[in-house]
Short mmCIF file of C-alpha atoms and ligand atoms in Angstrom, two decimals:
data_model
loop_
_atom_site.label_atom_id
_atom_site.label_comp_id
_atom_site.label_asym_id
_atom_site.label_seq_id
_atom_site.Cartn_x
_atom_site.Cartn_y
_atom_site.Cartn_z
CA MET A 118 -31.46 -36.54 42.54
CA ILE A 119 -31.94 -38.11 38.68
CA PRO A 120 -30.38 -41.42 38.43
CA LEU A 121 -27.69 -39.84 35.65
CA LYS A 122 -28.95 -42.48 33.12
CA ARG A 123 -32.11 -40.30 33.00
CA ARG A 124 -30.56 -36.82 33.57
CA LYS A 125 -31.68 -34.79 30.52
CA VAL A 126 -29.14 -32.54 31.14
CA VAL A 127 -29.76 -28.67 29.35
CA PRO A 128 -26.27 -26.93 28.06
CA SER A 129 -25.43 -23.65 29.17
CA GLY A 130 -27.38 -21.00 26.66
CA ALA A 131 -29.68 -23.81 24.94
CA GLY A 132 -33.52 -23.28 25.14
CA ASN A 133 -32.42 -19.87 23.46
CA THR A 134 -34.90 -20.96 20.36
CA GLY A 135 -37.45 -22.16 22.98
CA ASN A 136 -36.98 -24.90 23.55
CA THR A 137 -35.12 -27.86 25.34
CA GLY A 138 -33.60 -29.75 22.98
CA SER A 139 -35.88 -32.79 23.67
CA GLU A 140 -37.43 -34.99 20.78
CA GLU A 141 -40.79 -34.74 22.33
CA SER A 142 -40.89 -31.48 22.04
CA SER A 143 -43.86 -29.13 19.43
CA PRO A 144 -42.52 -25.71 19.11
CA ASN A 145 -42.38 -23.05 22.07
CA LYS A 146 -45.56 -21.51 21.30
CA PHE A 147 -45.66 -19.86 25.35
CA PRO A 148 -41.99 -18.09 25.16
CA GLN A 149 -43.52 -16.14 27.65
CA VAL A 150 -43.99 -19.25 30.28
CA ILE A 151 -40.77 -20.96 31.56
CA LEU A 152 -41.42 -24.37 33.60
CA PHE A 153 -39.00 -25.79 35.31
CA LEU A 154 -40.40 -29.51 37.96
CA LEU A 155 -39.33 -29.74 41.53
CA GLU A 156 -38.53 -33.15 41.47
CA ARG A 157 -38.20 -33.62 45.39
CA LYS A 158 -41.24 -34.96 47.14
CA MET A 159 -42.78 -35.55 43.58
CA GLY A 160 -41.00 -37.69 42.54
CA ALA A 161 -38.79 -38.57 39.37
CA SER A 162 -40.87 -40.55 36.84
CA ARG A 163 -44.25 -38.71 37.37
CA ARG A 164 -41.44 -34.65 37.40
CA ALA A 165 -40.56 -36.26 33.73
CA PHE A 166 -43.69 -37.95 33.19
CA LEU A 167 -45.40 -34.25 33.85
CA SER A 168 -42.20 -32.75 31.58
CA GLN A 169 -42.61 -34.61 28.72
CA LEU A 170 -46.50 -34.29 29.01
CA GLY A 171 -46.14 -30.85 29.30
CA ARG A 172 -43.02 -30.08 26.68
CA LYS A 173 -46.46 -31.47 23.77
CA LYS A 174 -48.57 -28.99 24.64
CA GLY A 175 -46.21 -27.05 23.41
CA LEU A 176 -44.66 -25.47 26.80
CA GLN A 177 -41.11 -25.05 27.43
CA VAL A 178 -39.88 -26.78 30.24
CA GLU A 179 -36.25 -26.66 32.45
CA GLU A 180 -34.96 -29.51 33.30
CA MET A 181 -32.08 -27.29 35.84
CA PHE A 182 -33.11 -24.47 37.44
CA SER A 183 -32.50 -21.42 36.34
CA GLU A 184 -33.20 -17.12 36.07
CA ARG A 185 -34.64 -17.91 33.20
CA VAL A 186 -37.20 -19.81 34.22
CA THR A 187 -41.10 -18.34 35.67
CA HIS A 188 -43.38 -20.64 37.32
CA VAL A 189 -42.70 -23.72 39.72
CA ILE A 190 -44.15 -26.77 39.88
CA CYS A 191 -44.83 -28.35 42.71
CA GLU A 192 -46.94 -31.37 44.24
CA ASN A 193 -46.19 -33.19 47.50
CA ILE A 194 -44.44 -29.65 49.51
CA SER A 195 -44.62 -26.92 50.91
CA GLY A 196 -44.12 -23.11 50.80
CA ASP A 197 -41.60 -23.27 52.93
CA GLU A 198 -39.62 -25.73 51.87
CA VAL A 199 -39.31 -25.15 48.34
CA VAL A 200 -37.95 -21.83 48.76
CA ALA A 201 -36.07 -23.58 51.70
CA TRP A 202 -35.07 -25.27 48.37
CA LEU A 203 -34.65 -23.00 45.81
CA GLU A 204 -32.45 -19.88 48.21
CA SER A 205 -29.75 -23.57 48.50
CA GLY A 206 -29.28 -23.00 44.96
CA VAL A 207 -28.48 -26.92 44.61
CA GLY A 208 -30.84 -27.04 42.01
CA GLY A 209 -29.38 -23.52 39.92
CA ARG A 210 -30.01 -20.32 41.34
CA GLY A 211 -32.96 -18.75 39.68
CA ARG A 212 -34.94 -15.25 39.76
CA SER A 213 -36.98 -14.40 42.89
CA SER A 214 -40.01 -13.11 41.31
CA ALA A 215 -40.57 -16.98 39.50
CA HIS A 216 -43.96 -18.34 41.11
CA LEU A 217 -44.36 -21.29 43.39
CA LEU A 218 -46.88 -23.31 41.77
CA ASP A 219 -48.71 -25.84 42.97
CA VAL A 220 -49.00 -29.02 40.57
CA SER A 221 -53.06 -28.39 40.19
CA TRP A 222 -51.62 -25.12 37.86
CA PHE A 223 -49.71 -27.12 35.86
CA THR A 224 -52.92 -30.36 35.68
CA GLU A 225 -55.18 -27.34 34.65
CA SER A 226 -52.92 -26.08 31.80
CA MET A 227 -52.59 -29.10 30.14
CA ARG A 228 -56.89 -29.48 30.46
CA ALA A 229 -57.24 -26.22 28.84
CA GLY A 230 -54.16 -26.37 26.25
CA ARG A 231 -52.14 -23.06 27.74
CA PRO A 232 -50.14 -21.80 30.63
CA VAL A 233 -53.70 -20.86 32.26
CA GLU A 234 -54.02 -17.99 34.76
CA VAL A 235 -52.19 -17.75 38.03
CA LEU A 236 -54.82 -17.88 41.07
CA ASP A 237 -54.33 -17.14 44.43
CA ARG A 238 -55.28 -20.90 45.22
CA HIS A 239 -52.39 -22.67 42.62
CA ARG A 240 -49.67 -20.09 44.53
CA LEU A 241 -48.48 -21.88 47.90
CA GLN A 242 -48.34 -21.02 50.98
CA CYS A 243 -45.02 -19.80 52.53
CA LEU A 244 -46.38 -19.36 56.02
CA LEU A 245 -42.81 -19.22 57.93
CA ARG A 246 -41.64 -16.44 54.99
CA GLN A 247 -44.64 -14.36 55.45
CA GLN A 248 -44.59 -14.08 59.40
CA GLN A 249 -39.74 -13.74 58.85
CA MET A 250 -41.24 -10.80 56.60
CA ARG A 251 -43.54 -9.88 59.03
CA GLU A 252 -40.85 -10.02 62.18
CA ALA A 253 -38.61 -8.42 59.77
CA GLU A 254 -40.99 -5.11 59.68
CA VAL A 255 -41.23 -5.67 62.88
CA VAL A 256 -37.33 -3.90 63.27
CA GLY A 257 -36.36 -0.67 62.09
CA PHE A 258 -38.11 2.68 61.93
CA SER A 259 -34.48 5.03 62.58
CA ALA A 260 -34.11 8.55 62.25
CA PRO A 261 -31.53 11.67 63.10
CA SER A 262 -30.52 13.16 65.85
CA TYR A 263 -31.62 16.43 65.61
CA ALA A 264 -34.91 16.87 65.15
CA CYS A 265 -34.72 19.96 62.40
CA GLN A 266 -32.88 16.59 59.92
CA ARG A 267 -36.51 15.02 60.47
CA ARG A 268 -40.26 16.48 58.97
CA THR A 269 -42.80 15.65 61.81
CA THR A 270 -46.72 16.22 60.32
CA LEU A 271 -49.53 16.72 62.96
CA ASP A 272 -50.39 13.56 61.69
CA ASN A 273 -49.71 11.71 64.81
CA HIS A 274 -48.98 8.35 64.74
CA ASN A 275 -48.63 7.43 68.53
CA ALA A 276 -51.17 9.38 70.70
CA ILE A 277 -51.39 7.66 73.13
CA LEU A 278 -47.11 7.57 73.74
CA THR A 279 -47.10 11.03 73.19
CA ASP A 280 -49.42 12.19 75.07
CA ALA A 281 -48.20 9.44 78.61
CA LEU A 282 -44.08 11.41 76.97
CA SER A 283 -45.58 14.94 76.77
CA LEU A 284 -47.01 15.02 80.08
CA LEU A 285 -44.03 13.68 81.89
CA ALA A 286 -42.16 16.98 79.80
CA GLU A 287 -44.51 19.49 81.38
CA ASN A 288 -44.46 17.24 84.90
CA ALA A 289 -40.69 18.16 85.28
CA GLU A 290 -41.37 21.68 83.85
CA LEU A 291 -43.99 22.21 86.44
CA SER A 292 -41.00 20.76 88.48
CA GLY A 293 -38.06 23.20 87.52
CA GLU A 294 -36.51 20.55 85.95
CA ASP A 295 -35.83 21.50 82.48
CA GLY A 296 -32.94 19.24 81.94
CA ARG A 297 -35.47 16.02 81.74
CA GLY A 298 -38.73 17.98 80.18
CA VAL A 299 -36.54 17.93 77.52
CA ALA A 300 -35.33 14.88 77.65
CA PHE A 301 -38.75 13.63 77.20
CA ARG A 302 -40.29 16.60 74.15
CA ARG A 303 -36.97 15.59 72.33
CA ALA A 304 -38.20 11.83 72.66
CA THR A 305 -41.88 13.06 72.21
CA ALA A 306 -40.87 14.19 68.99
CA VAL A 307 -39.52 11.71 67.78
CA LEU A 308 -42.34 9.55 68.39
CA LYS A 309 -43.90 11.98 66.46
CA GLY A 310 -42.33 11.55 63.26
CA LEU A 311 -42.63 7.36 62.60
CA PRO A 312 -44.94 6.55 59.95
CA GLU A 313 -46.49 4.24 62.44
CA PRO A 314 -48.09 2.77 65.14
CA VAL A 315 -45.31 1.78 66.89
CA THR A 316 -46.52 -2.32 67.94
CA ALA A 317 -43.91 -3.14 70.28
CA VAL A 318 -40.32 -2.24 72.18
CA THR A 319 -37.98 -3.34 70.75
CA GLN A 320 -39.38 -0.90 67.18
CA LEU A 321 -37.36 1.56 69.06
CA VAL A 322 -33.90 0.28 68.93
CA GLY A 323 -31.36 2.03 67.28
CA LEU A 324 -34.12 5.57 67.40
CA PRO A 325 -31.89 8.83 69.03
CA CYS A 326 -33.77 10.91 71.78
CA LEU A 327 -35.13 7.35 73.73
CA GLY A 328 -33.55 6.73 77.06
CA GLY A 329 -34.29 4.34 79.37
CA HIS A 330 -36.95 6.02 81.40
CA SER A 331 -38.97 6.97 78.09
CA LEU A 332 -38.64 3.65 76.69
CA ARG A 333 -39.76 1.67 80.38
CA VAL A 334 -43.37 4.39 79.72
CA VAL A 335 -43.32 3.09 76.57
CA LYS A 336 -43.39 -0.64 77.58
CA GLU A 337 -45.84 -0.35 79.43
CA VAL A 338 -48.03 2.18 77.09
CA LEU A 339 -48.18 -0.44 74.76
CA GLU A 340 -48.17 -3.67 77.06
CA SER A 341 -51.11 -2.22 79.44
CA GLY A 342 -52.70 0.78 77.64
CA ALA A 343 -51.52 3.32 80.61
CA SER A 344 -48.56 4.49 82.22
CA SER A 345 -48.59 4.13 85.22
CA GLU A 346 -46.27 6.72 85.94
CA VAL A 347 -48.11 8.30 84.30
CA GLU A 348 -51.61 8.27 86.26
CA ALA A 349 -49.78 8.57 89.62
CA THR A 350 -48.75 12.09 88.83
CA LYS A 351 -52.30 12.86 86.63
CA GLN A 352 -54.18 11.88 90.31
CA SER A 353 -51.31 13.74 91.88
CA GLU A 354 -52.57 16.77 94.06
CA ARG A 355 -48.92 18.93 93.51
CA PHE A 356 -49.55 18.58 89.49
CA LYS A 357 -53.17 18.98 89.75
CA ALA A 358 -52.37 22.73 91.57
CA LEU A 359 -49.34 23.66 89.95
CA LYS A 360 -51.41 23.04 85.60
CA VAL A 361 -54.43 25.24 87.36
CA LEU A 362 -52.29 27.55 89.44
CA THR A 363 -49.47 28.38 85.54
CA ALA A 364 -53.36 28.60 83.14
CA ILE A 365 -54.17 31.18 84.52
CA PHE A 366 -51.75 33.78 81.90
CA GLY A 367 -49.13 35.66 83.52
CA VAL A 368 -48.63 33.51 86.03
CA GLY A 369 -45.53 31.23 86.12
CA VAL A 370 -43.94 27.73 87.85
CA LYS A 371 -42.42 30.28 90.67
CA THR A 372 -45.45 32.65 91.33
CA ALA A 373 -47.24 28.87 91.46
CA GLU A 374 -45.45 27.27 93.70
CA ARG A 375 -45.14 30.08 96.33
CA TRP A 376 -48.35 30.54 96.26
CA MET A 377 -48.96 26.55 97.28
CA ARG A 378 -46.14 26.95 100.04
CA GLU A 379 -49.21 29.17 101.08
CA GLY A 380 -52.51 26.47 101.49
CA ILE A 381 -53.17 27.76 97.73
CA HIS A 382 -54.32 25.92 94.97
CA ASP A 383 -57.28 26.75 93.79
CA LEU A 384 -58.76 29.15 91.55
CA GLN A 385 -61.14 29.96 94.42
CA GLN A 386 -58.52 29.53 97.10
CA LEU A 387 -56.31 32.19 95.26
CA ARG A 388 -59.56 34.84 94.55
CA ASP A 389 -60.93 34.24 98.70
CA SER A 390 -57.43 34.61 99.33
CA GLY A 391 -57.12 38.72 99.19
CA ARG A 392 -53.57 38.68 97.42
CA THR A 393 -52.49 41.02 95.29
CA LEU A 394 -51.63 40.27 91.90
CA ASP A 395 -50.29 42.36 89.31
CA ARG A 396 -52.31 43.41 86.08
CA SER A 397 -51.31 40.52 83.48
CA GLN A 398 -53.06 37.77 86.50
CA ARG A 399 -55.69 39.80 86.67
CA ALA A 400 -56.69 40.11 83.01
CA GLY A 401 -55.17 36.32 83.36
CA LEU A 402 -57.91 35.89 86.11
CA GLN A 403 -60.71 37.38 84.87
CA HIS A 404 -60.17 35.85 81.38
CA TYR A 405 -59.74 31.71 82.78
CA ASP A 406 -62.29 30.51 80.79
CA ASP A 407 -62.06 32.19 77.87
CA LEU A 408 -58.30 31.62 77.81
CA ASN A 409 -57.23 28.65 78.27
CA GLN A 410 -60.26 27.17 76.14
CA PRO A 411 -58.10 26.38 72.33
CA VAL A 412 -58.13 29.38 69.82
CA THR A 413 -59.89 27.94 66.30
CA ARG A 414 -58.47 28.66 62.78
CA PRO A 415 -62.28 30.81 62.18
CA GLU A 416 -61.55 32.71 66.20
CA ALA A 417 -57.38 32.93 64.28
CA ASP A 418 -58.37 34.58 60.46
CA ALA A 419 -60.32 37.39 62.54
CA VAL A 420 -58.57 38.53 64.42
CA ALA A 421 -56.06 38.49 61.84
CA ALA A 422 -58.44 40.82 59.75
CA ILE A 423 -58.14 43.01 63.04
CA VAL A 424 -54.30 43.48 62.61
CA GLU A 425 -54.36 43.75 58.76
CA GLU A 426 -57.12 46.78 60.18
CA ALA A 427 -55.01 48.39 61.47
CA LEU A 428 -51.86 48.19 59.59
CA ALA A 429 -54.00 49.98 56.78
CA ALA A 430 -55.01 52.44 59.26
CA VAL A 431 -51.74 53.03 61.03
CA LEU A 432 -48.92 52.33 58.65
CA PRO A 433 -50.47 51.51 54.74
CA GLY A 434 -47.35 48.77 53.44
CA ALA A 435 -46.97 47.36 55.95
CA THR A 436 -47.71 43.71 56.44
CA THR A 437 -48.65 40.85 58.58
CA THR A 438 -48.01 37.12 58.56
CA LEU A 439 -49.54 34.62 60.46
CA ILE A 440 -46.76 32.37 62.73
CA GLY A 441 -46.34 30.47 65.71
CA GLY A 442 -48.54 27.13 65.53
CA PHE A 443 -51.15 28.41 63.36
CA ARG A 444 -48.72 28.42 60.29
CA ARG A 445 -47.71 24.47 61.05
CA GLY A 446 -50.83 24.53 59.87
CA LYS A 447 -52.51 23.45 64.08
CA LEU A 448 -56.33 23.50 63.22
CA THR A 449 -55.98 25.61 67.39
CA GLY A 450 -53.49 27.13 69.24
CA HIS A 451 -53.57 29.06 72.42
CA ASP A 452 -52.66 31.93 70.66
CA VAL A 453 -52.72 33.82 67.81
CA ASP A 454 -49.30 35.19 66.55
CA PHE A 455 -48.12 37.47 63.94
CA LEU A 456 -44.81 38.83 62.66
CA LEU A 457 -44.98 42.60 61.12
CA THR A 458 -42.88 44.08 59.08
CA HIS A 459 -42.43 47.01 56.69
CA PRO A 460 -40.63 46.19 53.07
CA GLU A 461 -37.93 49.65 53.17
CA GLU A 462 -36.05 48.81 56.56
CA GLY A 463 -36.49 51.32 58.72
CA ARG A 464 -40.75 52.34 58.61
CA GLU A 465 -41.32 49.43 60.53
CA VAL A 466 -40.05 51.97 63.66
CA GLY A 467 -42.77 53.19 66.05
CA LEU A 468 -45.45 50.06 64.27
CA MET A 469 -45.57 48.48 67.51
CA THR A 470 -47.50 52.03 69.16
CA LYS A 471 -49.42 52.77 66.23
CA VAL A 472 -50.76 49.36 66.21
CA VAL A 473 -51.51 49.03 69.69
CA SER A 474 -53.05 52.68 70.25
CA TRP A 475 -54.90 51.84 67.41
CA LEU A 476 -56.80 48.61 68.88
CA GLU A 477 -56.49 49.92 71.84
CA THR A 478 -58.54 52.93 70.25
CA GLN A 479 -61.34 50.78 68.56
CA GLY A 480 -61.66 48.60 72.52
CA PHE A 481 -59.84 45.43 70.72
CA LEU A 482 -57.77 45.13 73.31
CA LEU A 483 -58.58 44.03 76.78
CA TYR A 484 -55.00 44.23 78.20
CA GLN A 485 -51.17 45.02 76.69
CA LYS A 486 -48.04 43.99 76.99
CA THR A 487 -45.58 45.50 74.93
CA THR A 488 -41.48 45.61 75.30
CA ARG A 489 -39.66 48.01 73.21
CA ASN A 490 -36.83 46.81 70.79
CA SER A 491 -33.48 46.21 72.26
CA TYR A 492 -31.44 44.37 69.44
CA LEU A 493 -27.80 45.36 68.75
CA GLU A 494 -26.31 43.06 66.62
CA ALA A 495 -22.43 44.47 67.93
CA GLU A 496 -22.78 44.40 71.19
CA ASP A 497 -25.67 41.73 72.25
CA GLY A 498 -25.26 39.50 68.37
CA PRO A 499 -22.90 36.18 68.27
CA ALA A 500 -22.17 37.11 72.40
CA ARG A 501 -25.64 36.36 73.71
CA PRO A 502 -26.99 33.44 71.41
CA SER A 503 -29.86 32.94 74.01
CA SER A 504 -31.40 36.60 75.35
CA ASN A 505 -31.60 37.64 71.64
CA MET A 506 -35.30 35.99 71.51
CA ASP A 507 -37.53 38.72 72.38
CA ARG A 508 -35.88 41.83 71.60
CA PHE A 509 -37.67 42.52 68.64
CA ASP A 510 -40.95 45.50 69.77
CA ARG A 511 -42.80 42.65 71.13
CA CYS A 512 -46.70 43.11 72.73
CA LEU A 513 -48.52 40.09 74.84
CA SER A 514 -52.25 40.94 73.73
CA ILE A 515 -55.72 39.62 74.76
CA PHE A 516 -57.91 40.56 72.21
CA LYS A 517 -62.07 41.46 72.65
CA LEU A 518 -62.64 39.53 69.56
CA PRO A 519 -65.98 40.29 68.34
CA VAL A 520 -67.86 36.76 67.91
CA GLU A 521 -71.45 35.57 66.54
CA VAL A 522 -74.31 35.20 69.87
CA LYS A 523 -75.48 31.85 69.92
CA GLY A 524 -77.85 32.37 72.88
CA GLU A 525 -79.72 35.14 74.94
CA GLY A 526 -76.84 36.65 77.81
CA LEU A 527 -74.47 35.06 76.26
CA ASN A 528 -71.41 38.07 75.74
CA PRO A 529 -70.97 39.58 72.14
CA TRP A 530 -66.86 38.75 72.39
CA ARG A 531 -64.65 36.01 74.14
CA ALA A 532 -60.23 36.80 75.24
CA VAL A 533 -58.20 35.39 72.76
CA ARG A 534 -54.72 35.92 72.92
CA VAL A 535 -52.23 37.43 70.73
CA ASP A 536 -49.08 37.84 70.68
CA LEU A 537 -47.30 40.84 67.87
CA VAL A 538 -43.88 40.81 66.90
CA VAL A 539 -42.17 43.58 64.77
CA SER A 540 -39.23 43.17 62.66
CA PRO A 541 -37.54 45.07 60.35
CA ILE A 542 -37.49 43.93 56.25
CA SER A 543 -33.86 42.65 56.88
CA GLN A 544 -34.39 40.33 59.92
CA PHE A 545 -37.47 38.76 58.24
CA ALA A 546 -36.11 35.25 57.64
CA PHE A 547 -35.05 34.74 60.33
CA ALA A 548 -38.29 36.44 62.95
CA LEU A 549 -40.12 34.10 60.80
CA LEU A 550 -38.27 31.25 61.05
CA GLY A 551 -37.27 32.35 65.10
CA TRP A 552 -41.97 32.94 66.15
CA THR A 553 -42.85 29.52 63.03
CA GLY A 554 -41.53 26.93 65.40
CA SER A 555 -42.92 24.36 67.42
CA LYS A 556 -40.53 25.57 70.39
CA LEU A 557 -38.57 22.00 69.84
CA PHE A 558 -37.66 22.13 66.32
CA GLU A 559 -36.83 25.50 67.87
CA ARG A 560 -34.18 24.63 70.21
CA GLU A 561 -33.04 21.37 68.24
CA LEU A 562 -32.17 24.18 64.92
CA ARG A 563 -30.32 26.45 67.38
CA ARG A 564 -28.10 23.44 68.55
CA TRP A 565 -27.71 21.95 65.61
CA ALA A 566 -26.30 25.53 64.50
CA GLY A 567 -23.83 25.44 68.18
CA HIS A 568 -22.60 22.28 67.55
CA GLU A 569 -22.99 21.05 64.24
CA LYS A 570 -21.40 24.18 62.61
CA ALA A 571 -20.33 26.68 65.16
CA MET A 572 -22.85 28.78 64.27
CA SER A 573 -25.60 30.80 65.82
CA LEU A 574 -28.49 31.24 65.13
CA SER A 575 -31.60 33.16 66.60
CA SER A 576 -34.44 34.87 65.68
CA HIS A 577 -32.85 37.75 64.82
CA ALA A 578 -29.49 36.98 62.51
CA LEU A 579 -26.76 34.12 62.00
CA TYR A 580 -23.47 34.88 63.60
CA ASP A 581 -20.67 31.85 61.21
CA LYS A 582 -18.10 31.74 64.43
CA THR A 583 -15.99 29.97 62.15
CA GLN A 584 -15.55 33.00 59.47
CA SER A 585 -16.36 35.51 62.20
CA ARG A 586 -18.95 37.21 59.87
CA TYR A 587 -23.91 37.60 59.79
CA LEU A 588 -24.50 35.35 57.31
CA ARG A 589 -27.18 37.58 55.32
CA ALA A 590 -30.65 35.80 54.00
CA SER A 591 -34.03 37.07 52.88
CA SER A 592 -35.88 33.89 52.71
CA GLU A 593 -36.06 30.23 55.05
CA GLU A 594 -34.72 28.21 52.81
CA GLU A 595 -31.88 30.80 52.70
CA ILE A 596 -31.14 29.82 56.41
CA PHE A 597 -31.85 26.44 56.17
CA ALA A 598 -29.33 25.95 52.96
CA TYR A 599 -26.07 27.72 55.74
CA LEU A 600 -27.18 25.36 58.46
CA GLY A 601 -26.72 22.53 55.79
CA LEU A 602 -29.48 21.33 56.13
CA GLU A 603 -32.80 20.37 54.10
CA TYR A 604 -35.39 22.50 54.15
CA ILE A 605 -38.70 21.98 56.28
CA PRO A 606 -41.04 23.64 54.90
CA PRO A 607 -43.06 24.85 58.15
CA SER A 608 -46.20 22.09 58.40
CA GLU A 609 -42.78 19.77 58.94
CA ARG A 610 -41.75 21.51 62.01
CA ASN A 611 -44.21 20.16 64.46
CA ALA A 612 -41.57 18.16 66.24
N1 CTP B 263 -41.33 32.59 71.65
C1 CTP B 263 -39.94 33.39 71.14
N2 CTP B 263 -39.72 33.67 72.93
C2 CTP B 263 -40.52 33.97 73.28
C3 CTP B 263 -41.89 32.81 73.42
C4 CTP B 263 -42.23 32.87 72.26
O1 CTP B 263 -38.98 32.70 70.11
N3 CTP B 263 -40.31 34.48 74.32
C5 CTP B 263 -41.41 31.39 69.81
C6 CTP B 263 -41.55 30.21 70.24
O2 CTP B 263 -40.41 29.45 69.97
C7 CTP B 263 -42.61 29.70 68.85
C8 CTP B 263 -43.45 30.70 68.79
O3 CTP B 263 -42.85 32.12 69.68
O4 CTP B 263 -41.54 28.86 67.80
C9 CTP B 263 -44.93 30.88 69.00
O5 CTP B 263 -44.94 30.31 70.12
P1 CTP B 263 -46.50 29.79 70.90
O6 CTP B 263 -47.37 31.14 70.76
O7 CTP B 263 -45.78 29.49 72.72
O8 CTP B 263 -47.17 28.26 70.41
P2 CTP B 263 -47.37 27.57 69.54
O9 CTP B 263 -46.34 27.15 69.07
O10 CTP B 263 -47.69 28.75 68.44
O11 CTP B 263 -48.05 26.91 69.99
P3 CTP B 263 -49.44 27.35 70.37
O12 CTP B 263 -50.32 26.99 69.26
O13 CTP B 263 -50.37 26.93 71.65
O14 CTP B 263 -49.87 28.80 70.76
MN1 MN B 264 -48.81 30.13 68.90
MN1 MN B 265 -47.18 32.71 71.15
#
């Protein structure tokens, strides 16, 4: 500390005139600049000398560090030490935005006769502080628990982690372990929604849905670039066979497992076995390569044009809406999904049959299976929430989509999976919400409705159990509002 006799104490409130009250000072010429010279390491006599010099040049130099100080001048001291001293409050409290400057800024200003511009080379380096800030940034991802409370775009910053966890989810699903599958899907969705790449597993502390197993996998991938469990799964004969066989349209896990027990592990063995296949499986095997090649957006648009033509021919006024992954903005999909309706309630009855027969007559269908609507609000609605998911008139089909021929001997068409759903206009908003996906987003919406709101949500209706009544809606926004959720647009439902 400066010996008392030499210390000039500025009474608080002084300096409003822009002057420290020192007898040697010239009038304050630079009101935006208020200096404080740090005595520590600089020494009391040098500080007094420099302060006097500054005031002579018309600069305002404070004796105490305060809110008014804009520039702190230091000598022979590290930025981190200065920060620690300022934060201790020993010399008074000041603004955190004050420049922490080396004495070189001061001497240059003296030479120039005015406060010079603050350049990077004048600033004190606060290495420790920078590191602390970097470390502070490391912790702190947070997210609400339900995927329907989060905005998940297609912009995934953690694809190597989500690929690993998705594969484990897929393996669980292929092994009939649905609970584990959902757990991995939830963990995957949380990581998909993060705004930045994860660099350390410690950043994930406190995030929902990330169990010990998922965290172990994430840690291993972050540290070594791959997960041993994922790699072993990929190599496993069982996983490979299940993937190949269930990739046949019409073949589920149960069928694939039965075939594997009978020694069938690939398409050739299946063909050679002479096994009788049902109609969907025959079509699936026949168009295997086409159906396992992702559908592109232009192809989806081409299918949409055909569906529109069908509607115009069989029921003018009926409308078609692209749903599923393409509505969420995906660039490719495993199929194309459409929701058909008519603005007048009741006019949609019989629409599916007419559309399908038009498509068949025009030669656009390689395969189709239509299921009839059996949804009855009074009987099925609230009591059987999950079983009414597919009770619209629904058609699973394989389109014969004309394509530009790119070489001789190539097919002038390709097989594309297309799903058509018809809903009455009164249920349209629910159908739209229920068929836009993603599958996990839908599952989470229903879980939220049931667990948090005592409501039952399906693709037909929303039932409020507390009020014992159905809630009507004509838009997705209204349904989110009933559920007490912020509206999430389709492009942010990619959980
Ligand atoms: N869906 C449904 N009932 C079914 C099958 C599917 O309600 N029996 C819903 C799913 O919940 C999903 C939507 O239909 O929201 C689309 O399903 P699908 O085509 O399988 O998935 P996409 O998200 O479109 O993915 P992809 O792009 O691979 O087709
Ligand atoms: Mn789809
Ligand atoms: Mn589909």
